[in-house]
Short mmCIF file of C-alpha atoms and ligand atoms in Angstrom, two decimals:
data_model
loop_
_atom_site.label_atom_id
_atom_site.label_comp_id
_atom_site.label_asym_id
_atom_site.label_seq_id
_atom_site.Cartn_x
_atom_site.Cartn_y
_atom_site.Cartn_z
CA UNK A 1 0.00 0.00 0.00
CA UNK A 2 1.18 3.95 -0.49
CA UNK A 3 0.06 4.99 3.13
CA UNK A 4 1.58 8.51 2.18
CA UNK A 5 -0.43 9.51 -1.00
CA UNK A 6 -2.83 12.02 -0.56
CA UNK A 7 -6.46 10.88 -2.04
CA UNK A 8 -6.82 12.96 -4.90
CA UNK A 9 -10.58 12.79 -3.91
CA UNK A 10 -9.51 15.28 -0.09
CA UNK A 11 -10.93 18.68 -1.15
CA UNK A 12 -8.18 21.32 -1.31
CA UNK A 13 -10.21 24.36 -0.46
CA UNK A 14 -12.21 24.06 3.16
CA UNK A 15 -13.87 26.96 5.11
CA UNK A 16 -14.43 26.51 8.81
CA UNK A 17 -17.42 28.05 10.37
CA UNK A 18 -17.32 29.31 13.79
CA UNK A 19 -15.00 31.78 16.28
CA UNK A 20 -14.06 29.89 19.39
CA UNK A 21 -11.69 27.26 21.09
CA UNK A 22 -13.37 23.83 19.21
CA UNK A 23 -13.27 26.03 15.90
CA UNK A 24 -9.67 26.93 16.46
CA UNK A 25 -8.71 23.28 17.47
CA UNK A 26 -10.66 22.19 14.10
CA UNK A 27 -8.83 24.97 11.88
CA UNK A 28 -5.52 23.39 13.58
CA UNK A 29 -6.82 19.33 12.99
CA UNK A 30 -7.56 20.57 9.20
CA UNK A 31 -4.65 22.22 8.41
CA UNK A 32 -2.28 19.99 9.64
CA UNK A 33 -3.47 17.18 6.91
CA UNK A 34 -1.18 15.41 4.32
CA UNK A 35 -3.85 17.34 1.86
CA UNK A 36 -2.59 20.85 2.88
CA UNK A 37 -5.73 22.12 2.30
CA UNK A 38 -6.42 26.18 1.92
CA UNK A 39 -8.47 26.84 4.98
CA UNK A 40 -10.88 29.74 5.43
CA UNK A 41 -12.37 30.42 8.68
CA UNK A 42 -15.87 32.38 9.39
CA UNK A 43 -15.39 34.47 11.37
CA UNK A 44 -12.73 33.16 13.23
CA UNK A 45 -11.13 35.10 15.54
CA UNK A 46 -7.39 36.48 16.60
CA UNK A 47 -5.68 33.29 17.22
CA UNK A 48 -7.18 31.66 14.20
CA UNK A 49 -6.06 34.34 12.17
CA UNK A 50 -2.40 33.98 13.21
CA UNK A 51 -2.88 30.25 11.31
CA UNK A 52 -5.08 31.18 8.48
CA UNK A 53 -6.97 33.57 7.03
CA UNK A 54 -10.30 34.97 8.53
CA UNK A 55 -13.11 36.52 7.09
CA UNK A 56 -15.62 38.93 9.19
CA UNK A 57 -19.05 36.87 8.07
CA UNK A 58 -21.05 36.02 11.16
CA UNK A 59 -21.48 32.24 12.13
CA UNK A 60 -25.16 32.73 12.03
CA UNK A 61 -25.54 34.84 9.03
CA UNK A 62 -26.84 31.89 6.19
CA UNK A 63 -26.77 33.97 3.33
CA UNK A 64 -23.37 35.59 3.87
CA UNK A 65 -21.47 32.09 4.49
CA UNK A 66 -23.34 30.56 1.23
CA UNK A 67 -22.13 33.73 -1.06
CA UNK A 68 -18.32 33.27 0.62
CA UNK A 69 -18.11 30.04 -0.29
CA UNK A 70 -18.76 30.46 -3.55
CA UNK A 71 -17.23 33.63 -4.23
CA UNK A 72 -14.14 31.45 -2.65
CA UNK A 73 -14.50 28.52 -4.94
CA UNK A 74 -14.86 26.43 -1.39
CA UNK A 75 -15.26 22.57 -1.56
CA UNK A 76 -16.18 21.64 1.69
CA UNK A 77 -17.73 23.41 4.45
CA UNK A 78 -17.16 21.91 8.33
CA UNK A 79 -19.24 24.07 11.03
CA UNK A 80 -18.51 23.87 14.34
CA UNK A 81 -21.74 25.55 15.92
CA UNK A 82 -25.23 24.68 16.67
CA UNK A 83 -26.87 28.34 15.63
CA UNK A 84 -26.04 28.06 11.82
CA UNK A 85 -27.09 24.49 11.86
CA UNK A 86 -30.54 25.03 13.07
CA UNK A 87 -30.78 27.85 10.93
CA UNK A 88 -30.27 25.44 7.92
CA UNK A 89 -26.77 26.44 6.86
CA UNK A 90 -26.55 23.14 5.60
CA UNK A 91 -29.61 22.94 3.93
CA UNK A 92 -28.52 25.71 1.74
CA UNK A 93 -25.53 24.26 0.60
CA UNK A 94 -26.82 21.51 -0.16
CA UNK A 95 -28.94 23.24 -2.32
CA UNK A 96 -25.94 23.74 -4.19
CA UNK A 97 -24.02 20.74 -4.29
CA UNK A 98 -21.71 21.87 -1.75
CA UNK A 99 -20.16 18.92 0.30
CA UNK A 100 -20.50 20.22 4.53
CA UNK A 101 -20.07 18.51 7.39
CA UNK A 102 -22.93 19.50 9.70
CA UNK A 103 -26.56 18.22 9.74
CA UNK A 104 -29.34 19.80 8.14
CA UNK A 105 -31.63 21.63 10.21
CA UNK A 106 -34.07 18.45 10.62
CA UNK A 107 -30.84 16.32 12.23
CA UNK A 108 -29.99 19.93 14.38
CA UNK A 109 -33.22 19.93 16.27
CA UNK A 110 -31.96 16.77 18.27
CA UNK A 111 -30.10 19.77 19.63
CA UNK A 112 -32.15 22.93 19.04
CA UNK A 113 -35.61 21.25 20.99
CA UNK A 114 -34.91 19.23 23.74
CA UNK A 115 -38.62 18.06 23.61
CA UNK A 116 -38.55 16.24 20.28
CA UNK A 117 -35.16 14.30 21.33
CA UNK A 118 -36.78 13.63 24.76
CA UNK A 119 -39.84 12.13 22.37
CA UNK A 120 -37.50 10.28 19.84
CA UNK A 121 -35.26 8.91 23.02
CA UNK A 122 -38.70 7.27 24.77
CA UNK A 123 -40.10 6.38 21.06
CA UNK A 124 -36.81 4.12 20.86
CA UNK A 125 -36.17 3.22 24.53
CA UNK A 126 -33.04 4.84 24.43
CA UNK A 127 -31.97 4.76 28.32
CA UNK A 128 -32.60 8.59 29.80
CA UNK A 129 -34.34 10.04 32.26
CA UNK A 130 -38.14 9.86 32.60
CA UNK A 131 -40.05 13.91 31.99
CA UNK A 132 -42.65 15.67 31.10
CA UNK A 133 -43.26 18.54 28.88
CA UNK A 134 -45.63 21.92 29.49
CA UNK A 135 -46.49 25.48 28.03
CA UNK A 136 -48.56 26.22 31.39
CA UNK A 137 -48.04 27.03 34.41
CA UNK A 138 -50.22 25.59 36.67
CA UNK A 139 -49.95 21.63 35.22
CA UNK A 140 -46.43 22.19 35.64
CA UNK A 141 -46.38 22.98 38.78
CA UNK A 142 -48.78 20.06 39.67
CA UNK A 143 -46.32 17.85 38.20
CA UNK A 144 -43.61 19.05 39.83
CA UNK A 145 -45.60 18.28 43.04
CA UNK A 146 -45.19 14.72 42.47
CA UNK A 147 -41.56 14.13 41.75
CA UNK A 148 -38.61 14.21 44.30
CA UNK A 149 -35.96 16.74 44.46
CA UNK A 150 -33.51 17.37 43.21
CA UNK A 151 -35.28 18.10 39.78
CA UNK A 152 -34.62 19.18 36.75
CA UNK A 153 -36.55 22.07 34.47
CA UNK A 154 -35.28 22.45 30.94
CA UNK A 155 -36.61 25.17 28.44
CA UNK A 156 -37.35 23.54 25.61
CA UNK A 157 -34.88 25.47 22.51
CA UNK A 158 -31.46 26.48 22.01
CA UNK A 159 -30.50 28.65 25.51
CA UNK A 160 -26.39 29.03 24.72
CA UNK A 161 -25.91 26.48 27.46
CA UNK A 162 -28.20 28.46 30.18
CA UNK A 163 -31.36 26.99 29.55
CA UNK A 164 -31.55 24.01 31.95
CA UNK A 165 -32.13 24.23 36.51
CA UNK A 166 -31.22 21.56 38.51
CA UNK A 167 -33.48 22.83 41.31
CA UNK A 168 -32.58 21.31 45.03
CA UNK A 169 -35.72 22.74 46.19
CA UNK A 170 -39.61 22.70 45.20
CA UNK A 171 -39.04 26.39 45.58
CA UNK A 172 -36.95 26.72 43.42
CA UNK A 173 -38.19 24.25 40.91
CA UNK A 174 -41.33 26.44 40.81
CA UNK A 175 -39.28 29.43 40.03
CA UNK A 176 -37.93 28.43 37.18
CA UNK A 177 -41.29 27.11 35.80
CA UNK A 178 -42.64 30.86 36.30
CA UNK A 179 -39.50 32.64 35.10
CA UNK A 180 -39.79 30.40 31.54
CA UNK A 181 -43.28 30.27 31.07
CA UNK A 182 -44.71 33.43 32.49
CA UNK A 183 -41.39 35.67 33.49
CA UNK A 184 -40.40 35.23 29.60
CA UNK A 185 -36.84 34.25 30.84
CA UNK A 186 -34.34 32.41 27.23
CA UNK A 187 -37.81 34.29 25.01
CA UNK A 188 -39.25 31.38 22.38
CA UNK A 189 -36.51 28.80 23.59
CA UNK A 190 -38.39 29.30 27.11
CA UNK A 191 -42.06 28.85 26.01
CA UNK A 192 -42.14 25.03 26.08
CA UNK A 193 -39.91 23.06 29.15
CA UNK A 194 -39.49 19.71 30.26
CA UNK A 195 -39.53 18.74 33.74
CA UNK A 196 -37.11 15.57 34.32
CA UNK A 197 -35.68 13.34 36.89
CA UNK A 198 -32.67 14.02 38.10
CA UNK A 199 -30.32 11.35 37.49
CA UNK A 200 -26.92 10.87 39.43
CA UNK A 201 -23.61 10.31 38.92
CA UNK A 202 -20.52 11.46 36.69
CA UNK A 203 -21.08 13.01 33.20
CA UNK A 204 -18.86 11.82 29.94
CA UNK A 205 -19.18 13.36 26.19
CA UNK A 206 -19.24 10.95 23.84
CA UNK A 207 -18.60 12.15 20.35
CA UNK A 208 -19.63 10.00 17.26
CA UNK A 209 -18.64 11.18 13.57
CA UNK A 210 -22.27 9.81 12.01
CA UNK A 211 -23.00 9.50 8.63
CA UNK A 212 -26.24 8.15 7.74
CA UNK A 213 -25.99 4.77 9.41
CA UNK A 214 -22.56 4.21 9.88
CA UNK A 215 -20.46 6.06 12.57
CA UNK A 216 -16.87 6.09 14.62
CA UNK A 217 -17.10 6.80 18.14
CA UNK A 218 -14.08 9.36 19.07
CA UNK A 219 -11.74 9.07 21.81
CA UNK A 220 -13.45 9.92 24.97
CA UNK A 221 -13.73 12.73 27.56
CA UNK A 222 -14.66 14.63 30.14
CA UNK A 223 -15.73 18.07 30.84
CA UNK A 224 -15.98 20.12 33.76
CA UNK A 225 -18.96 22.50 33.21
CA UNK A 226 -19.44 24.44 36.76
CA UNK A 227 -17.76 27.47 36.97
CA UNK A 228 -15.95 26.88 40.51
CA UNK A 229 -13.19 24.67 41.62
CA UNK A 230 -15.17 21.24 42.77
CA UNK A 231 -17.86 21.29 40.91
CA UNK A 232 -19.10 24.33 42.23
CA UNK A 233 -21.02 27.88 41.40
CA UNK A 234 -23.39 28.00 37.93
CA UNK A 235 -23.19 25.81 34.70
CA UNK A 236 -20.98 27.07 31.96
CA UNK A 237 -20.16 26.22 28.19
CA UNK A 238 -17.70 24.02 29.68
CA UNK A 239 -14.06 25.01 32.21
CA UNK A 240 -12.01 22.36 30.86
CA UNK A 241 -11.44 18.64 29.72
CA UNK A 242 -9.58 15.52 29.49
CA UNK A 243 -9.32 12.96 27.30
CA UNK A 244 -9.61 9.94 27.55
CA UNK A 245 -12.19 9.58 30.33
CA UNK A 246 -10.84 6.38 32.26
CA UNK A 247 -13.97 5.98 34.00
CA UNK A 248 -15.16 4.48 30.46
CA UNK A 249 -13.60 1.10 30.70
CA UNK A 250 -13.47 -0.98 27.73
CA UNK A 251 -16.64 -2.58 28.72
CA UNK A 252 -18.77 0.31 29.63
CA UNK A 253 -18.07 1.91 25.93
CA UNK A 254 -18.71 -1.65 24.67
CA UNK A 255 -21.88 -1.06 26.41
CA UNK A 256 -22.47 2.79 25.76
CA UNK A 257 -22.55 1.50 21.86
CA UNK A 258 -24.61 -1.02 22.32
CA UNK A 259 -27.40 0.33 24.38
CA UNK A 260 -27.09 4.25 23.22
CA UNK A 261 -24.82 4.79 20.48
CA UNK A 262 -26.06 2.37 17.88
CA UNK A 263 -29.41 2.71 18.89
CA UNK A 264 -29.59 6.60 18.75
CA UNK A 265 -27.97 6.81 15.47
CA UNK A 266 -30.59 3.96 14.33
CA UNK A 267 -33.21 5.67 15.71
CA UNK A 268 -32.32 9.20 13.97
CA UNK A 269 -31.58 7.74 10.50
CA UNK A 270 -35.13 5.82 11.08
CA UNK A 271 -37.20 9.19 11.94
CA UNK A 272 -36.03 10.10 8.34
CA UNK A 273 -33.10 12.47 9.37
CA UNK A 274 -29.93 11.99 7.05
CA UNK A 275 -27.72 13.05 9.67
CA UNK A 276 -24.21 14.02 8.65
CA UNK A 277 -22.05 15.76 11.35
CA UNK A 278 -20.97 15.14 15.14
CA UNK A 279 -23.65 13.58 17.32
CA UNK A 280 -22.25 14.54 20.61
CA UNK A 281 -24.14 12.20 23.10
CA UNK A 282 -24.02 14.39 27.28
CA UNK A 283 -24.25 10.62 28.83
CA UNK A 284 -24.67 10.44 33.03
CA UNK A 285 -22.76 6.98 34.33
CA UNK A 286 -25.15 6.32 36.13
CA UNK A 287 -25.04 3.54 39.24
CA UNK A 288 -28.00 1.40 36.99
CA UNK A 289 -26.30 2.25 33.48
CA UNK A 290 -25.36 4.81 31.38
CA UNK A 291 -28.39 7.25 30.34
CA UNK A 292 -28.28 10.19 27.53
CA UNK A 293 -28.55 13.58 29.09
CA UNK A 294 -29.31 15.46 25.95
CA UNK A 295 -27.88 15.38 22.57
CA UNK A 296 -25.52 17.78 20.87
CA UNK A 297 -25.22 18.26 16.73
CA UNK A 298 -21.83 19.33 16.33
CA UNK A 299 -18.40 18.88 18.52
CA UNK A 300 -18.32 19.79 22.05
CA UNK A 301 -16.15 23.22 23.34
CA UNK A 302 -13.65 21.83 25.22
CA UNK A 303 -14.08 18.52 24.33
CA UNK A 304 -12.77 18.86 20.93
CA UNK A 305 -9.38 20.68 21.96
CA UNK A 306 -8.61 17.42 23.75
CA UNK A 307 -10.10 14.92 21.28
CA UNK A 308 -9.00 16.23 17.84
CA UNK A 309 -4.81 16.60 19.68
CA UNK A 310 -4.70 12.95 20.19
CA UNK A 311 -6.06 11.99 17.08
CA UNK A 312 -3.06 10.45 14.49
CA UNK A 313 -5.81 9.76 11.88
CA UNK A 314 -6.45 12.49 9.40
CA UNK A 315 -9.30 14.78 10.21
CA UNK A 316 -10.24 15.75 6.38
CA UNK A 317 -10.05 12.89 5.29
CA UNK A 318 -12.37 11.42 7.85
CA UNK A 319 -15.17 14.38 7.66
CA UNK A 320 -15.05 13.85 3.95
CA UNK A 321 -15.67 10.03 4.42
CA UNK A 322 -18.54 11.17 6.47
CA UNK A 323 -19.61 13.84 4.36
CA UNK A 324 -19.42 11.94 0.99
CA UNK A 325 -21.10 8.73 2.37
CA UNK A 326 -18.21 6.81 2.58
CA UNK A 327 -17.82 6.47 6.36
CA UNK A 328 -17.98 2.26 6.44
CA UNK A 329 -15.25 2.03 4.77
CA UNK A 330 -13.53 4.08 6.77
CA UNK A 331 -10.94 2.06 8.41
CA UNK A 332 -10.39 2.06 12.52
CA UNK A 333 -9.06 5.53 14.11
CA UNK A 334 -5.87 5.68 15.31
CA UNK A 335 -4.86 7.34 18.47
CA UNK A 336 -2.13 8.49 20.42
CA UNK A 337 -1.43 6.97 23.99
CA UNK A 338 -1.13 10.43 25.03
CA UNK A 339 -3.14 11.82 27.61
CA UNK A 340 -4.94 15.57 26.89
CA UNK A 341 -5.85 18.33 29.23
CA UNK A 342 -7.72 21.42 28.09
CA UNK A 343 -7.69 24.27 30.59
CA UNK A 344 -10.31 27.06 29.77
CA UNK A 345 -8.96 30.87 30.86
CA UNK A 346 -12.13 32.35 31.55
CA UNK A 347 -12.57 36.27 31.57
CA UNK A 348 -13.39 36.67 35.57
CA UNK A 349 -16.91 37.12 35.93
CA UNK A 350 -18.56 34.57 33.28
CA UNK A 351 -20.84 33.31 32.95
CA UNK A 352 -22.48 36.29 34.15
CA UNK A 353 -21.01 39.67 33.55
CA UNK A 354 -17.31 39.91 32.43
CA UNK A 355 -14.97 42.76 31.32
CA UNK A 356 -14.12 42.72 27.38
CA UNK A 357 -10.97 44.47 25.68
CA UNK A 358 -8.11 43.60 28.80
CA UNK A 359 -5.10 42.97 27.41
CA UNK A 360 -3.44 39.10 26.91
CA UNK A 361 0.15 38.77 26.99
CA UNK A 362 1.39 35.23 25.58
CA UNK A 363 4.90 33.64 26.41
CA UNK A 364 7.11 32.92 23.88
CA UNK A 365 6.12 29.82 21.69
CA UNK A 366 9.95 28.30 23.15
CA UNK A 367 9.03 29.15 26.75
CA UNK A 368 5.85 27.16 26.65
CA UNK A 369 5.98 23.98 27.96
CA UNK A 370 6.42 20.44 25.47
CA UNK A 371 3.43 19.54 23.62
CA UNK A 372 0.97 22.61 24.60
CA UNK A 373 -1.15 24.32 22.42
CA UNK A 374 -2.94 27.79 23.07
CA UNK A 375 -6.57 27.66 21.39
CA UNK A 376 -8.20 31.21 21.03
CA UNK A 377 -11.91 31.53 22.08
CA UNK A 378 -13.09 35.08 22.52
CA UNK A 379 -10.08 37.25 21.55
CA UNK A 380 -10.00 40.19 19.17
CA UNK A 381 -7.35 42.77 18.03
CA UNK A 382 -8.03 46.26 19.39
CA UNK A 383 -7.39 49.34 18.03
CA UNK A 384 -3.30 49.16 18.72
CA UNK A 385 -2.86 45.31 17.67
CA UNK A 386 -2.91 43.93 20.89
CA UNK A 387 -4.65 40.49 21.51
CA UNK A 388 -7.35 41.52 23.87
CA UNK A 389 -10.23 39.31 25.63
CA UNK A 390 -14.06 39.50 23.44
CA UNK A 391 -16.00 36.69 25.49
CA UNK A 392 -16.86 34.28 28.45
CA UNK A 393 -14.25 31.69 27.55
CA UNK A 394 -10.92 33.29 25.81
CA UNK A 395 -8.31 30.84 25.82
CA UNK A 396 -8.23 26.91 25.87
CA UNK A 397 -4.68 25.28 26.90
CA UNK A 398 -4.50 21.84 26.08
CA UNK A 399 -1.15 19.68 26.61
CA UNK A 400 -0.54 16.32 25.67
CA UNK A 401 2.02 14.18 27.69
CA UNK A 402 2.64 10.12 28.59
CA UNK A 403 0.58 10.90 31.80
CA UNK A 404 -2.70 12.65 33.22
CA UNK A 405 -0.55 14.52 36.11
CA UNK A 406 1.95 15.38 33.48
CA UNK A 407 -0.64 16.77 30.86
CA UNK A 408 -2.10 18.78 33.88
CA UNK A 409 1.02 20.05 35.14
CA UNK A 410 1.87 21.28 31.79
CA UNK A 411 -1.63 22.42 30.69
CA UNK A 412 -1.33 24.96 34.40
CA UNK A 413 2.13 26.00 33.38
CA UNK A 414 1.20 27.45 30.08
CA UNK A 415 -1.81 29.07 31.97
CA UNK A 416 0.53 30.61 34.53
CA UNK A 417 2.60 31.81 32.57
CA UNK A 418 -0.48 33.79 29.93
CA UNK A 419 -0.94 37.07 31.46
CA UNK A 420 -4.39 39.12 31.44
CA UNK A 421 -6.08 41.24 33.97
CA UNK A 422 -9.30 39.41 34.40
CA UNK A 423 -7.60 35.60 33.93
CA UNK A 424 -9.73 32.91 36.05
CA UNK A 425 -9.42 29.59 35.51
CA UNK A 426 -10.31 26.23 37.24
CA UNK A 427 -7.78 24.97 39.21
CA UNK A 428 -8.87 21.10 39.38
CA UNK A 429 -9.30 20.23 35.86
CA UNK A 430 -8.56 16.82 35.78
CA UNK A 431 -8.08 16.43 39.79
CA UNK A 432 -11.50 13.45 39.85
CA UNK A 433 -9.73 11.03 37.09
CA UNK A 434 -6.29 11.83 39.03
CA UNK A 435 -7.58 11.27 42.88
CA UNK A 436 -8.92 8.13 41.80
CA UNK A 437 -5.90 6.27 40.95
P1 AMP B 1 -27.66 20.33 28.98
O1 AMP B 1 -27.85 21.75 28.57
O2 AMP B 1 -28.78 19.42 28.64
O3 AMP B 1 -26.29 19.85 28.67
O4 AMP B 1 -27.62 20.32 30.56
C1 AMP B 1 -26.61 21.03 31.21
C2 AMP B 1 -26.16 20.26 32.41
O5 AMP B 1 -27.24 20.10 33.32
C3 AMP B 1 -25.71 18.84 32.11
O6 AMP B 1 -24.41 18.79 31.65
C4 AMP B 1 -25.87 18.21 33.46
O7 AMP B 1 -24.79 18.55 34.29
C5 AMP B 1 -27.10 18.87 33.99
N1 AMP B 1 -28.28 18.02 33.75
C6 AMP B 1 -29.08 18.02 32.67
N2 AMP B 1 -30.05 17.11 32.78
C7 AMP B 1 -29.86 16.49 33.96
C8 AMP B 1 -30.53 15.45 34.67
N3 AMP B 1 -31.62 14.85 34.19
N4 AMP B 1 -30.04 15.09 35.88
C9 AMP B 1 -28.94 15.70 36.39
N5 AMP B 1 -28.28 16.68 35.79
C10 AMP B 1 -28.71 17.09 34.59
N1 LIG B 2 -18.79 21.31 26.48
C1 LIG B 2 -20.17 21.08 26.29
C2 LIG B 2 -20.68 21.52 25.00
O1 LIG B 2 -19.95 21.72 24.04
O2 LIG B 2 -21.88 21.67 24.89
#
């Protein structure tokens, strides 16, 4: 065999949708192939655009991203986040012949309406936690009445991450069922919510390249999505990862496939949805089996800067396999031994209020330590060049090394050594998988 000759079929002209850390890691992943593919990212932001070039059209502005990529002569389109999806970015270039990795809108509602995956996971008997779904008031709150707390009330549509209450009190629980329904709290995604047991135990992300029927599972991991050291303060996007997730023996992702993996992409393909793109499956370990949290219709932010790093296999070539229907034949992925950490530098503050525009000074590429890579997120050039913080999340610093504690150690070196006025950042990521050697 010629292991080293480039397909002829690997598009040489790919535009990356999307401006944070997973977009950044992807740009990276893509860009790094034996192709050497021209890479155009949308709209990027100021670390991207030290690797390639960047073009100010807004992730969820359809039109715009259709007329770039044909002004640009683009051959295949990868988008990293849910907004365009649902919007039926996709669609649209499908509509003209334009190869994308992403689902449709129909396959991005299994994101974008928590209802109708709660609907197609009890249609299949998919393992997940029993609910119930309302638009008033009052039978919600009689419902609520007869569960136990801890409970869980989830607005119904895309909330960036904020739309779901684990209430520890009926109080509480109630609260959120006013704030959504009457109060107007996450508008339309907030007018239809789900009230669902709470289920217990730890949290992986599984991430499954799906094409039609056929799919490869990705190396696993684990986020950390509270804000505070410990698992503590308010849900974020996500503080940090590691990959893999040990606590997924062999035999439990043996199982994971069986009873959730293979059945949900079954299940999707069988509602009528083509899917083509990242099923991300939020899966709770728990102590009577896994069970799916929700799903997600495109890679996870931070998962993917610790997933796509340890990845030998070549990325385009296997989101083209994906995207052009050629995903069985796709041969096993390989992976690096390594271990990857992903620490998320948060602007102080998120994810409520946060200062924009403080100034980020990076150590020298040398000084950083082996194997670390410094994803942007929400940075921007201001008006005197400087890279400055634009968002929640600014930087993810993932480092790969022989061991967990190693990866870690590195990972927090690079972060101490990044300096910005309003730099906050977890200080456990990693610490559960490590304590419980
Ligand atoms: P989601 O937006 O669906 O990812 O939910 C955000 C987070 O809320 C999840 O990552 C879990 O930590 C938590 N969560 C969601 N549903 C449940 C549930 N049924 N039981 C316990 N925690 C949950
Ligand atoms: N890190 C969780 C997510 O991407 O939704």
């Amino acid at each position: 065999m010629f292991p080293d000759v480039v397909s002829p079929a690997l598009p040489r002209s790919l535009l990356v949708v999307g401006s944070g850390g997973r977009e950044h890691a992807l740009v990276r992943a893509l860009l790094a192939s034996p192709a050497a593919p021209r890479v155009l990212c949308a709209p990027g932001n100021a670390g991207i655009a030290l690797e390639t070039p960047c073009v100010p059209v807004a992730a969820d502005d359809v039109p715009g991203l259709v007329a770039l990529a044909q002004r640009e002569k683009i051959e295949f389109v990868v988008v990293g986040p849910e907004v365009p999806l649902s919007l039926g970015l996709a669609d649209r270039l499908h509509e003209i012949g334009l190869p994308v990795y992403g689902p449709k809108a129909d396959g991005a509602r299994l994101e974008a309406s928590k209802i109708f995956t709660k609907q197609l996971l009890l249609k299949h008997r998919i393992p997940t936690a029993p609910a119930a779904f309302f638009s008033e008031v009052a039978p919600a709150l009689a419902y609520l009445r007869t569960r136990a707390i801890p409970i869980v009330i989830k607005a119904d549509g895309l909330a960036a991450g904020k739309g779901v209450i684990v209430a520890t009190s009926l109080a509480e629980a109630e609260a959120a069922v006013r704030d959504m329904l009457d109060g107007g709290k996450f508008g339309s995604a907030g007018r239809q919510l789900l009230v669902e047991d709470c289920l217990f135990g730890e949290e992986t992300s599984i991430l499954v390249v799906v094409s039609g029927r056929d799919y490869v599972i990705l190396p696993t991991s684990q986020d950390h999505k509270r804000v505070g050291d410990g698992d503590t303060g308010p849900n974020t996007g996500g503080m940090g990862t590691y990959s893999p997730a040990e606590v997924v023996t062999p035999a439990l992702l043996a199982r994971i496939e069986d009873e959730i993996v293979r059945p949900s992409v079954h299940a999707i393909a069988d509602e009528g949805i083509a899917f083509c793109g990242t099923l991300f499956i939020g899966i709770m370990l728990t102590p009577s089996g896994p069970s799916v949290i929700e799903y997600n219709t495109r890679f996870g932010d931070p998962e993917t800067q610790v997933v796509l790093p340890r990845l030998a296999t070549d990325l385009l070539a296997l989101l083209w396999a994906a995207a052009t229907g050629r995903l069985a034949a796709f041969g096993p992925l390989a992976v690096k031994p390594d271990y990857a950490v992903c620490v998320v530098i948060a602007a102080r503050g998120y994810p409520d209020a946060y200062p924009k525009g403080d100034v980020i000074t990076f150590p020298a590429p040398a000084a950083l330590p082996p194997a670390t890579t410094v994803y942007h997120a929400g940075t921007a050039r201001n008006a005197a060049d400087q890279i400055v913080t634009n968002g929640g999340r600014v930087l993810g610093v993932t480092a790969l090394a022989p061991t967990l504690a190693a990866a870690a150690a590195n990972a927090y070196a690079a972060c101490a050594a990044i300096r910005c006025a309003s730099k906050y950042f977890r200080r456990d990521i990693g610490a559960r998988q490590l304590n419980r050697r």
